[in-house]
CSV table of C-alpha atoms in Angstrom, one decimal:
chain,number,residue,atom,x,y,z
A,77,UNK,CA,-3.1,-26.5,14.4
A,78,UNK,CA,-4.0,-30.1,13.4
A,79,UNK,CA,-7.2,-30.5,11.6
A,80,UNK,CA,-10.0,-31.8,13.9
A,81,UNK,CA,-11.2,-35.2,12.6
A,82,UNK,CA,-14.7,-34.9,14.0
A,83,UNK,CA,-15.9,-32.8,11.2
A,84,UNK,CA,-16.1,-32.2,7.4
A,85,UNK,CA,-14.5,-29.5,5.2
A,86,UNK,CA,-15.2,-27.6,2.0
A,87,UNK,CA,-12.5,-26.9,-0.5
A,88,UNK,CA,-13.4,-23.2,0.2
A,89,UNK,CA,-12.1,-23.7,3.7
A,90,UNK,CA,-15.3,-23.8,5.7
A,91,UNK,CA,-15.7,-26.7,8.2
A,92,UNK,CA,-19.0,-28.3,9.4
A,93,UNK,CA,-20.0,-30.4,12.4
A,94,UNK,CA,-23.2,-32.3,12.7
A,95,UNK,CA,-25.5,-32.8,15.7
A,96,UNK,CA,-28.7,-34.4,14.5
A,97,UNK,CA,-30.2,-32.0,12.0
A,98,UNK,CA,-28.1,-29.1,13.2
A,99,UNK,CA,-24.9,-28.2,11.4
A,100,UNK,CA,-22.4,-25.9,12.9
A,101,UNK,CA,-20.2,-24.0,10.5
A,102,UNK,CA,-16.9,-22.1,10.7
A,103,UNK,CA,-13.7,-21.6,8.8
A,104,UNK,CA,-10.4,-23.4,9.2
A,105,UNK,CA,-7.3,-21.9,10.7
A,106,UNK,CA,-5.6,-22.1,7.3
A,107,UNK,CA,-8.2,-19.7,6.0
A,108,UNK,CA,-7.8,-17.4,9.0
A,109,UNK,CA,-4.1,-17.2,8.6
A,110,UNK,CA,-4.4,-16.5,4.8
A,111,UNK,CA,-6.7,-13.6,5.5
A,112,UNK,CA,-4.2,-11.8,7.7
A,113,UNK,CA,-5.4,-9.0,10.0
A,114,UNK,CA,-9.1,-9.4,10.4
A,115,UNK,CA,-11.3,-6.4,10.6
A,116,UNK,CA,-14.9,-7.2,9.9
A,117,UNK,CA,-17.3,-10.2,9.7
A,118,UNK,CA,-20.7,-10.1,8.2
A,119,UNK,CA,-23.0,-13.0,9.2
A,120,UNK,CA,-26.5,-13.7,7.9
A,121,UNK,CA,-29.6,-13.1,9.9
A,122,UNK,CA,-31.3,-15.9,11.8
A,123,UNK,CA,-34.0,-17.4,9.6
A,124,UNK,CA,-32.1,-16.9,6.3
A,125,UNK,CA,-32.3,-19.8,3.9
A,126,UNK,CA,-28.9,-20.9,2.6
A,127,UNK,CA,-28.0,-22.9,-0.5
A,128,UNK,CA,-25.0,-25.2,-0.5
A,129,UNK,CA,-22.2,-23.5,-2.4
A,130,UNK,CA,-23.7,-20.0,-2.2
A,131,UNK,CA,-22.3,-17.2,-0.1
A,132,UNK,CA,-23.7,-16.8,3.4
A,133,UNK,CA,-21.5,-13.9,4.5
A,134,UNK,CA,-18.2,-12.0,4.2
A,135,UNK,CA,-15.0,-11.7,6.2
A,136,UNK,CA,-12.8,-8.7,5.7
A,137,UNK,CA,-9.1,-8.3,6.4
A,138,UNK,CA,-7.0,-5.2,5.9
A,139,UNK,CA,-6.2,-6.0,2.3
A,140,UNK,CA,-9.3,-7.6,1.0
A,141,UNK,CA,-12.8,-9.1,1.5
A,142,UNK,CA,-13.6,-12.8,1.1
A,143,UNK,CA,-16.9,-14.6,0.7
A,144,UNK,CA,-18.0,-17.4,3.1
A,145,UNK,CA,-19.7,-20.3,1.3
A,146,UNK,CA,-22.4,-22.5,2.8
A,147,UNK,CA,-21.2,-26.1,2.9
A,148,UNK,CA,-24.8,-27.3,3.3
A,149,UNK,CA,-28.3,-26.0,2.5
A,150,UNK,CA,-30.8,-25.1,5.2
A,151,UNK,CA,-32.1,-22.4,7.6
A,152,UNK,CA,-29.9,-20.3,9.8
A,153,UNK,CA,-31.0,-21.0,13.4
A,154,UNK,CA,-28.3,-19.4,15.4
A,155,UNK,CA,-25.3,-17.1,14.8
A,156,UNK,CA,-22.3,-16.5,17.0
A,157,UNK,CA,-23.0,-12.8,17.7
A,158,UNK,CA,-20.0,-12.6,20.1
A,159,UNK,CA,-17.8,-13.2,17.1
A,160,UNK,CA,-18.5,-10.1,15.1
A,161,UNK,CA,-17.2,-8.0,17.9
A,162,UNK,CA,-14.4,-10.3,19.0
A,163,UNK,CA,-12.6,-11.5,15.9
A,164,UNK,CA,-9.7,-12.7,18.1
A,165,UNK,CA,-11.9,-15.7,18.9
A,166,UNK,CA,-11.5,-16.6,15.2
A,167,UNK,CA,-7.8,-16.2,15.3
A,168,UNK,CA,-7.3,-18.2,18.6
A,169,UNK,CA,-10.0,-20.8,18.2
A,170,UNK,CA,-11.3,-21.1,14.7
A,171,UNK,CA,-12.6,-24.7,15.2
A,172,UNK,CA,-14.3,-24.1,18.5
A,173,UNK,CA,-15.2,-20.7,20.1
A,174,UNK,CA,-14.9,-19.2,16.6
A,175,UNK,CA,-17.9,-21.0,15.1
A,176,UNK,CA,-20.0,-18.8,12.9
A,177,UNK,CA,-23.5,-20.1,12.3
A,178,UNK,CA,-25.7,-23.1,13.0
A,179,UNK,CA,-27.9,-24.3,10.2
A,180,UNK,CA,-30.9,-26.7,10.3
A,181,UNK,CA,-30.1,-28.9,7.3
A,182,UNK,CA,-32.6,-29.3,4.5
A,183,UNK,CA,-30.6,-32.0,2.8
A,184,UNK,CA,-28.5,-33.9,5.3
A,185,UNK,CA,-26.9,-36.0,2.5
A,186,UNK,CA,-24.9,-32.8,1.5
A,187,UNK,CA,-22.9,-33.2,4.7
A,188,UNK,CA,-21.6,-36.6,3.7
A,189,UNK,CA,-20.4,-35.1,0.4
A,190,UNK,CA,-18.0,-32.8,2.1
A,191,UNK,CA,-14.3,-33.6,2.5
A,192,UNK,CA,-13.0,-35.5,5.5
A,193,UNK,CA,-10.0,-34.1,7.4
A,194,UNK,CA,-7.5,-36.2,5.4
A,195,UNK,CA,-8.9,-35.1,2.0
A,196,UNK,CA,-8.9,-31.5,3.1
A,197,UNK,CA,-5.4,-31.7,4.5
A,198,UNK,CA,-4.4,-33.1,1.1
A,199,UNK,CA,-5.8,-30.0,-0.6
A,200,UNK,CA,-3.9,-27.8,1.8
A,201,UNK,CA,-0.7,-29.6,1.1
A,202,UNK,CA,-1.2,-29.0,-2.6
A,203,UNK,CA,-1.6,-25.3,-2.0
B,276,UNK,CA,7.9,-11.7,-12.2
B,277,UNK,CA,11.1,-9.9,-11.4
B,278,UNK,CA,12.8,-10.1,-8.1
B,279,UNK,CA,14.9,-7.6,-6.1
B,280,UNK,CA,18.4,-8.3,-4.6
B,281,UNK,CA,16.6,-8.6,-1.3
B,282,UNK,CA,14.4,-11.6,-2.3
B,283,UNK,CA,16.5,-14.1,-0.4
B,284,UNK,CA,16.3,-12.0,2.7
B,285,UNK,CA,12.5,-11.8,2.5
B,286,UNK,CA,12.2,-15.5,2.1
B,287,UNK,CA,14.5,-16.1,5.1
B,288,UNK,CA,12.3,-13.8,7.1
B,289,UNK,CA,9.3,-15.8,6.2
B,290,UNK,CA,7.6,-12.9,4.3
B,291,UNK,CA,4.4,-13.4,2.5
B,292,UNK,CA,5.4,-12.5,-1.1
B,293,UNK,CA,3.1,-11.1,-3.8
B,294,UNK,CA,3.4,-9.6,-7.2
B,295,UNK,CA,3.6,-5.8,-7.2
B,296,UNK,CA,4.6,-3.6,-10.2
B,297,UNK,CA,6.0,-6.7,-11.9
B,298,UNK,CA,8.1,-7.6,-8.9
B,299,UNK,CA,7.9,-10.3,-6.2
B,300,UNK,CA,7.6,-8.2,-3.1
B,301,UNK,CA,6.9,-8.8,0.6
B,302,UNK,CA,3.4,-7.7,1.5
B,303,UNK,CA,4.0,-8.6,5.2
B,304,UNK,CA,6.4,-10.4,7.4
B,305,UNK,CA,4.3,-10.8,10.5
B,306,UNK,CA,1.1,-8.8,10.2
B,307,UNK,CA,0.1,-5.6,8.3
B,308,UNK,CA,-1.3,-4.0,11.4
B,309,UNK,CA,1.7,-4.9,13.6
B,310,UNK,CA,4.1,-3.5,11.0
B,311,UNK,CA,2.0,-0.4,10.6
B,312,UNK,CA,2.2,0.3,14.3
B,313,UNK,CA,5.9,-0.4,14.4
B,314,UNK,CA,6.5,2.4,11.9
B,315,UNK,CA,4.2,4.8,13.8
B,316,UNK,CA,5.9,4.1,17.1
B,317,UNK,CA,9.4,2.9,16.4
B,318,UNK,CA,11.2,2.2,13.1
B,319,UNK,CA,10.5,-0.1,10.1
B,320,UNK,CA,12.8,-1.3,7.4
B,321,UNK,CA,11.5,-1.4,3.8
B,322,UNK,CA,12.8,-2.9,0.5
B,323,UNK,CA,12.4,-0.2,-2.2
B,324,UNK,CA,14.6,-1.9,-4.8
B,325,UNK,CA,11.6,-2.5,-7.1
B,326,UNK,CA,11.3,1.2,-7.8
B,327,UNK,CA,12.9,2.8,-11.0
B,328,UNK,CA,16.0,5.0,-10.7
B,329,UNK,CA,17.0,7.1,-13.7
B,330,UNK,CA,19.9,9.5,-14.2
B,331,UNK,CA,20.0,12.4,-16.7
B,332,UNK,CA,23.3,14.1,-17.5
B,333,UNK,CA,24.5,16.8,-19.8
B,334,UNK,CA,24.5,20.5,-20.1
B,335,UNK,CA,20.8,20.4,-21.2
B,336,UNK,CA,19.8,17.9,-18.5
B,337,UNK,CA,17.7,20.4,-16.5
B,338,UNK,CA,15.9,21.7,-19.5
B,339,UNK,CA,15.2,18.2,-20.8
B,340,UNK,CA,13.8,17.0,-17.5
B,341,UNK,CA,11.8,20.2,-17.1
B,342,UNK,CA,10.1,19.5,-20.4
B,343,UNK,CA,8.5,16.3,-19.1
B,344,UNK,CA,7.9,17.1,-15.4
B,345,UNK,CA,5.4,19.5,-13.8
B,346,UNK,CA,7.8,20.8,-11.1
B,347,UNK,CA,10.7,23.2,-11.8
B,348,UNK,CA,14.1,21.6,-11.8
B,349,UNK,CA,15.9,24.8,-12.7
B,350,UNK,CA,15.2,26.3,-9.3
B,351,UNK,CA,16.5,23.3,-7.3
B,352,UNK,CA,19.6,23.6,-5.3
B,353,UNK,CA,22.2,20.8,-4.9
B,354,UNK,CA,20.9,18.1,-2.6
B,355,UNK,CA,17.3,19.3,-2.9
B,356,UNK,CA,14.5,16.8,-3.7
B,357,UNK,CA,11.1,17.7,-5.2
B,358,UNK,CA,7.9,15.8,-5.8
B,359,UNK,CA,6.6,16.0,-9.3
B,360,UNK,CA,4.3,14.5,-11.9
B,361,UNK,CA,5.0,13.3,-15.4
B,362,UNK,CA,2.0,14.0,-17.5
B,363,UNK,CA,0.7,12.8,-20.9
B,364,UNK,CA,-0.4,15.2,-23.6
B,365,UNK,CA,-4.0,15.3,-22.2
B,366,UNK,CA,-2.8,16.4,-18.8
B,367,UNK,CA,-3.4,13.0,-17.2
B,368,UNK,CA,-0.7,11.3,-15.0
B,369,UNK,CA,1.9,9.0,-16.4
B,370,UNK,CA,3.6,8.8,-13.0
B,371,UNK,CA,4.4,10.6,-9.8
B,372,UNK,CA,8.1,10.8,-9.1
B,373,UNK,CA,10.8,12.4,-6.9
B,374,UNK,CA,13.5,14.5,-8.6
B,375,UNK,CA,16.9,14.8,-6.9
B,376,UNK,CA,19.4,17.5,-7.8
B,377,UNK,CA,22.8,15.9,-7.8
B,378,UNK,CA,26.2,17.7,-8.5
B,379,UNK,CA,26.4,16.7,-12.2
B,380,UNK,CA,23.0,15.2,-12.9
B,381,UNK,CA,19.3,15.0,-12.3
B,382,UNK,CA,18.2,11.8,-10.6
B,383,UNK,CA,14.7,10.5,-10.7
B,384,UNK,CA,12.9,7.8,-8.6
B,385,UNK,CA,9.8,6.5,-10.2
B,386,UNK,CA,7.2,3.8,-9.5
B,387,UNK,CA,8.1,0.2,-10.1
B,388,UNK,CA,5.0,-0.4,-12.3
B,389,UNK,CA,5.8,2.7,-14.5
B,390,UNK,CA,9.5,2.0,-15.1
B,391,UNK,CA,9.2,0.6,-18.6
B,392,UNK,CA,6.6,3.1,-19.6
B,393,UNK,CA,8.7,6.0,-18.6
B,394,UNK,CA,11.9,4.7,-20.2
B,395,UNK,CA,9.9,4.7,-23.5
B,396,UNK,CA,8.3,8.1,-22.8
B,397,UNK,CA,11.6,9.7,-21.8
B,398,UNK,CA,13.4,8.2,-24.9
B,399,UNK,CA,10.8,10.1,-27.0
B,400,UNK,CA,10.4,13.3,-25.1
B,401,UNK,CA,13.4,13.9,-22.8
B,402,UNK,CA,16.5,12.7,-24.6
B,403,UNK,CA,18.1,15.3,-26.8
B,404,UNK,CA,21.6,16.5,-27.7
B,405,UNK,CA,23.1,17.6,-24.4
B,406,UNK,CA,20.9,15.4,-22.3
B,407,UNK,CA,21.6,11.7,-21.9
B,408,UNK,CA,19.4,9.2,-20.1
B,409,UNK,CA,20.5,6.1,-18.1
B,410,UNK,CA,18.3,3.6,-16.4
B,411,UNK,CA,20.1,2.8,-13.1
B,412,UNK,CA,17.3,0.7,-11.7
B,413,UNK,CA,19.1,-2.6,-11.7
B,414,UNK,CA,22.4,-1.1,-10.7
B,415,UNK,CA,21.2,0.3,-7.4
B,416,UNK,CA,19.5,-1.0,-4.3
B,417,UNK,CA,17.2,1.2,-2.3
B,418,UNK,CA,16.2,0.6,1.4
B,419,UNK,CA,14.1,2.8,3.7
B,420,UNK,CA,14.1,3.2,7.5
B,421,UNK,CA,10.9,4.9,8.6
B,422,UNK,CA,9.6,5.9,12.0
B,423,UNK,CA,10.1,8.3,14.9
B,424,UNK,CA,13.2,6.3,16.0
B,425,UNK,CA,14.8,6.3,12.6
B,426,UNK,CA,17.2,9.2,13.2
B,427,UNK,CA,18.3,7.9,16.5
B,428,UNK,CA,19.1,4.5,15.0
B,429,UNK,CA,20.7,5.7,11.9
B,430,UNK,CA,22.8,8.7,13.1
B,431,UNK,CA,25.5,6.7,14.7
B,432,UNK,CA,25.9,4.6,11.6
B,433,UNK,CA,26.1,7.3,8.9
B,434,UNK,CA,28.5,10.0,7.9
B,435,UNK,CA,27.5,12.6,5.3
B,436,UNK,CA,29.5,15.0,3.1
B,437,UNK,CA,27.0,17.5,1.8
B,438,UNK,CA,25.7,18.2,5.4
B,439,UNK,CA,27.7,18.0,8.6
B,440,UNK,CA,25.6,15.1,9.9
B,441,UNK,CA,22.3,13.6,9.3
B,442,UNK,CA,20.6,15.5,12.0
B,443,UNK,CA,21.2,18.5,9.7
B,444,UNK,CA,19.6,16.8,6.8
B,445,UNK,CA,16.2,18.5,6.3
B,446,UNK,CA,13.1,16.9,4.9
B,447,UNK,CA,13.3,16.4,1.1
B,448,UNK,CA,17.1,16.8,1.2
B,449,UNK,CA,19.8,14.3,0.2
B,450,UNK,CA,23.5,13.9,0.8
B,451,UNK,CA,26.3,11.5,-0.2
B,452,UNK,CA,26.7,9.0,2.6
B,453,UNK,CA,28.9,6.4,4.2
B,454,UNK,CA,27.1,3.8,6.2
B,455,UNK,CA,29.2,1.8,8.6
B,456,UNK,CA,27.6,-1.5,9.8
B,457,UNK,CA,28.7,-5.0,10.3
B,458,UNK,CA,32.4,-4.2,9.9
B,459,UNK,CA,31.8,-2.7,6.4
B,460,UNK,CA,31.5,0.8,5.0
B,461,UNK,CA,28.9,1.3,2.3
B,462,UNK,CA,29.2,4.3,0.0
B,463,UNK,CA,26.1,5.8,-1.5
B,464,UNK,CA,23.4,8.4,-0.9
B,465,UNK,CA,20.8,9.1,1.8
B,466,UNK,CA,17.7,11.2,1.6
B,467,UNK,CA,15.2,12.3,4.2
B,468,UNK,CA,12.2,11.2,2.3
B,469,UNK,CA,9.5,8.6,2.8
B,470,UNK,CA,6.0,7.4,2.0
B,471,UNK,CA,4.7,6.8,5.5
B,472,UNK,CA,4.0,10.1,7.0
B,473,UNK,CA,6.8,9.5,9.6
B,474,UNK,CA,10.3,10.9,9.7
B,475,UNK,CA,12.7,8.6,7.9
B,476,UNK,CA,15.5,8.0,5.5
B,477,UNK,CA,16.0,6.2,2.2
B,478,UNK,CA,19.4,4.7,1.3
B,479,UNK,CA,20.8,4.3,-2.2
B,480,UNK,CA,23.7,1.9,-2.7
B,481,UNK,CA,25.1,-0.3,-5.5
B,482,UNK,CA,22.8,-3.3,-6.0
B,483,UNK,CA,25.5,-5.8,-5.0
B,484,UNK,CA,25.6,-4.1,-1.6
B,485,UNK,CA,21.8,-4.2,-1.0
B,486,UNK,CA,21.3,-7.5,0.8
B,487,UNK,CA,24.4,-7.0,2.9
B,488,UNK,CA,23.4,-3.5,3.9
B,489,UNK,CA,19.9,-4.7,4.9
B,490,UNK,CA,21.4,-7.5,7.0
B,491,UNK,CA,24.0,-5.1,8.5
B,492,UNK,CA,21.3,-2.6,9.5
B,493,UNK,CA,19.0,-5.3,10.9
B,494,UNK,CA,21.9,-6.8,13.0
B,495,UNK,CA,23.0,-3.4,14.3
B,496,UNK,CA,19.5,-2.3,15.3
B,497,UNK,CA,18.1,-5.6,16.4
B,498,UNK,CA,14.6,-5.5,17.7
B,499,UNK,CA,14.4,-1.7,17.4
B,500,UNK,CA,14.2,-2.0,13.6
B,501,UNK,CA,11.6,-4.4,12.1
B,502,UNK,CA,11.1,-5.4,8.5
B,503,UNK,CA,7.8,-4.0,7.1
B,504,UNK,CA,6.1,-4.9,3.9
B,505,UNK,CA,3.9,-3.3,1.2
B,506,UNK,CA,0.7,-3.9,3.1
B,507,UNK,CA,1.8,-1.6,5.9
B,508,UNK,CA,3.3,0.8,3.4
B,509,UNK,CA,-0.1,1.2,1.8
B,510,UNK,CA,-2.1,1.8,5.0
B,511,UNK,CA,0.6,4.2,6.3
B,512,UNK,CA,0.6,6.3,3.1
B,513,UNK,CA,-3.2,6.3,3.1
B,514,UNK,CA,-3.4,7.6,6.6
B,515,UNK,CA,-0.9,10.3,5.6
B,516,UNK,CA,-3.1,11.2,2.7
B,517,UNK,CA,-0.5,10.4,0.1
B,518,UNK,CA,-1.5,9.4,-3.4
B,519,UNK,CA,-0.7,6.1,-5.0
B,520,UNK,CA,-0.4,5.6,-8.7
B,521,UNK,CA,-3.2,3.4,-10.0
B,522,UNK,CA,-5.5,4.9,-7.3
B,523,UNK,CA,-5.5,8.7,-7.0
B,524,UNK,CA,-3.3,9.1,-10.1
B,525,UNK,CA,-3.9,7.6,-13.5
B,526,UNK,CA,-3.5,8.3,-17.2
B,527,UNK,CA,-7.1,9.7,-17.2
B,528,UNK,CA,-7.0,11.5,-13.9
B,529,UNK,CA,-6.2,15.2,-13.4
B,530,UNK,CA,-3.5,15.8,-10.7
B,531,UNK,CA,-5.0,19.2,-9.8
B,532,UNK,CA,-8.2,17.3,-8.8
B,533,UNK,CA,-6.0,15.2,-6.5
B,534,UNK,CA,-4.8,18.4,-4.8
B,535,UNK,CA,-1.2,18.1,-6.1
B,536,UNK,CA,-0.8,21.7,-7.0
B,537,UNK,CA,2.3,21.9,-4.8
B,538,UNK,CA,4.1,19.7,-7.4
B,539,UNK,CA,2.8,21.6,-10.4
B,540,UNK,CA,4.3,24.8,-11.6
B,541,UNK,CA,1.8,26.0,-14.2
B,542,UNK,CA,3.9,29.2,-14.8
B,543,UNK,CA,7.2,27.4,-15.3
B,544,UNK,CA,9.2,29.0,-18.0
B,545,UNK,CA,9.2,26.7,-21.0
B,546,UNK,CA,6.1,24.9,-19.8
B,547,UNK,CA,5.8,21.1,-19.7
B,548,UNK,CA,3.9,18.4,-21.5
B,549,UNK,CA,0.3,18.4,-20.3
B,550,UNK,CA,0.3,22.0,-19.1
B,551,UNK,CA,-2.3,23.4,-21.5
B,552,UNK,CA,-5.0,20.8,-20.6
B,553,UNK,CA,-4.4,21.4,-16.9
B,554,UNK,CA,-4.8,25.1,-17.3
B,555,UNK,CA,-8.0,24.6,-19.3
B,556,UNK,CA,-9.3,22.3,-16.5
B,557,UNK,CA,-9.1,25.2,-14.0
B,558,UNK,CA,-11.4,27.4,-16.0
B,559,UNK,CA,-14.7,27.7,-14.1
B,560,UNK,CA,-13.2,25.7,-11.2
B,561,UNK,CA,-12.2,22.1,-10.9
B,562,UNK,CA,-15.1,19.8,-11.6
B,563,UNK,CA,-14.0,17.1,-9.1
B,564,UNK,CA,-11.9,17.1,-5.9
B,565,UNK,CA,-10.1,14.4,-4.0
B,566,UNK,CA,-11.6,14.3,-0.5
B,567,UNK,CA,-10.9,12.3,2.7
B,568,UNK,CA,-13.6,10.5,4.6
B,569,UNK,CA,-14.0,8.1,7.5
B,570,UNK,CA,-16.8,5.5,7.2
B,571,UNK,CA,-19.4,5.4,9.9
B,572,UNK,CA,-19.8,1.8,11.1
B,573,UNK,CA,-17.9,-1.3,10.4
B,574,UNK,CA,-17.9,-1.5,6.7
B,575,UNK,CA,-14.7,-0.9,4.8
B,576,UNK,CA,-14.7,1.4,1.8
B,577,UNK,CA,-12.4,0.2,-1.0
B,578,UNK,CA,-11.1,1.5,-4.3
B,579,UNK,CA,-13.7,1.5,-7.0
B,580,UNK,CA,-16.8,1.8,-4.7
B,581,UNK,CA,-19.3,4.4,-5.7
B,582,UNK,CA,-20.1,7.5,-3.7
B,583,UNK,CA,-23.7,8.7,-3.5
B,584,UNK,CA,-25.5,11.9,-2.6
B,585,UNK,CA,-29.0,10.5,-2.2
B,586,UNK,CA,-29.7,8.5,-5.3
B,587,UNK,CA,-27.1,10.2,-7.5
B,588,UNK,CA,-23.6,8.7,-8.0
B,589,UNK,CA,-21.3,11.6,-7.5
B,590,UNK,CA,-17.9,10.0,-7.3
B,591,UNK,CA,-15.8,7.0,-6.5
B,592,UNK,CA,-13.4,5.8,-3.9
B,593,UNK,CA,-9.7,5.9,-5.0
B,594,UNK,CA,-8.2,4.3,-1.9
B,595,UNK,CA,-9.8,2.8,1.2
B,596,UNK,CA,-8.8,0.5,4.0
B,597,UNK,CA,-9.2,-0.1,7.8
B,598,UNK,CA,-6.9,2.4,9.4
B,599,UNK,CA,-4.7,0.7,12.1
B,600,UNK,CA,-4.0,4.1,13.8
B,601,UNK,CA,-7.7,5.2,13.9
B,602,UNK,CA,-9.5,1.9,14.2
B,603,UNK,CA,-12.0,2.8,11.5
B,604,UNK,CA,-12.2,2.7,7.8
B,605,UNK,CA,-10.7,5.6,6.0
B,606,UNK,CA,-11.0,6.5,2.4
B,607,UNK,CA,-10.0,9.0,-0.3
B,608,UNK,CA,-12.5,9.6,-3.0
B,609,UNK,CA,-12.8,11.7,-6.1
B,610,UNK,CA,-16.1,13.6,-5.7
B,611,UNK,CA,-17.9,16.2,-7.9
B,612,UNK,CA,-17.3,19.6,-6.6
B,613,UNK,CA,-20.9,20.5,-7.1
B,614,UNK,CA,-22.0,18.4,-4.1
B,615,UNK,CA,-20.6,20.9,-1.7
B,616,UNK,CA,-21.1,19.6,1.8
B,617,UNK,CA,-24.1,17.4,1.0
B,618,UNK,CA,-24.3,14.1,3.0
B,619,UNK,CA,-22.5,11.4,1.2
B,620,UNK,CA,-22.6,7.6,1.3
B,621,UNK,CA,-20.5,4.8,-0.1
B,622,UNK,CA,-21.9,1.7,-1.7
B,623,UNK,CA,-20.2,-1.3,-0.1
B,624,UNK,CA,-21.3,-4.3,-2.1
B,625,UNK,CA,-24.9,-3.3,-2.3
B,626,UNK,CA,-25.4,-1.6,1.1
B,627,UNK,CA,-24.8,2.0,1.9
B,628,UNK,CA,-22.5,3.4,4.7
B,629,UNK,CA,-22.4,7.0,5.7
B,630,UNK,CA,-19.2,8.9,4.8
B,631,UNK,CA,-17.9,11.5,7.3
B,632,UNK,CA,-15.8,14.2,5.8
B,633,UNK,CA,-12.2,14.3,7.1
B,634,UNK,CA,-9.7,16.8,5.8
B,635,UNK,CA,-6.5,15.2,4.4
B,636,UNK,CA,-4.3,14.0,5.8
B,637,UNK,CA,-5.8,11.8,8.4
B,638,UNK,CA,-2.5,11.5,10.2
B,639,UNK,CA,0.2,14.1,10.7
B,640,UNK,CA,3.3,13.2,12.7
B,641,UNK,CA,4.3,15.6,15.5
B,642,UNK,CA,6.7,18.1,14.0
B,643,UNK,CA,10.1,18.5,15.5
B,644,UNK,CA,10.8,22.0,16.9
């Protein structure tokens, strides 16, 4: 899967797109593949305040559990409730139907500090 | 990190490789869940070369081995295999092993991670005049075929000497074997043993034949036999309620608490290292017991998580994972016997999930008539 250029990325493999103040967040297909067989996803409740760099949830595979890290700070305004019961959405469409949460950004400048597709790709190539 | 003679094969197959027991091993080739289902429904091929293989010879071989293992070697017939533990002086577990009665020797298969430890332990406590020890680990390759279709796939390829044919080979029995695949004949041994809860066989051949035998079996069986990694091996053995060293068994864990009495002969003439502390632990009843549970809800119980009866911590999870066969989280946990049938919960990273008692094993294969 080629990396969509319309968004930003965190070194911890989360992606973020921006629409005004609202930031949609998910994880890259690289992360999904690394996890292996997915079994469980734990997303935050709507209204939760997130801090950039802090964990906002967990994703669990057969072998292990991984934290999900907020690329930006803000309030969770929507979660993809379909996803928790249909993890295949994440496997098949991690950049689109597999979105996880929408956040109302408290510091929009944080978005600009995230990696662009080329820089994230470079990180993946070093992996 | 050490590698097995099958390392190149795993790389060609695109396996995801990880460190296990000091060896670079395949955790999966496609997906853990897929490989797990393949073994439950058809047949899977496993690399077991990382395990330790020891040979004890001499007129005092049986006595020497009996001194360091909990099961009784003296009563074993030619071709018989027994599960056993090796204990430390305090009755804790150094390793769990399989003992094979060969014509002129006693053969042991031990866990990869405990190879070096046992070589040292056996040098100190097993070797004696009349009993020599040889580490054959590097000289031999070991491959397993596991699943309900294993016998059907293997029978046309194997001839045996100690039994008339492999259909006559019972569970926990071994024989010499000739395996004919890919225009070659491999000479070695075969056992009807496994760590998956399914029917299956393990092959033992000289290490230089390992890769070629794997490729020969894979080519002969095609799609009906799929490579399976350690990830599936773990979920398979967990469903079958089988202990794993480092989880249910450890230097500071009592094997009686893990329910392994079948491998422990406390009345064995001559005794064994660790017997007295084990006997002492039974006085007044065992304080803890290994129990099986499923987890209510979606959370996965994992090794190390605490088990609670109300506000009191009463035990810990030794193994846990999502079960591919049952579609829910299963767990084995060491729990205080005193809790009886009180309602228990597991602490999953700060939140509690109810544990539902489930007798071990979770999975039992349909027995052949």
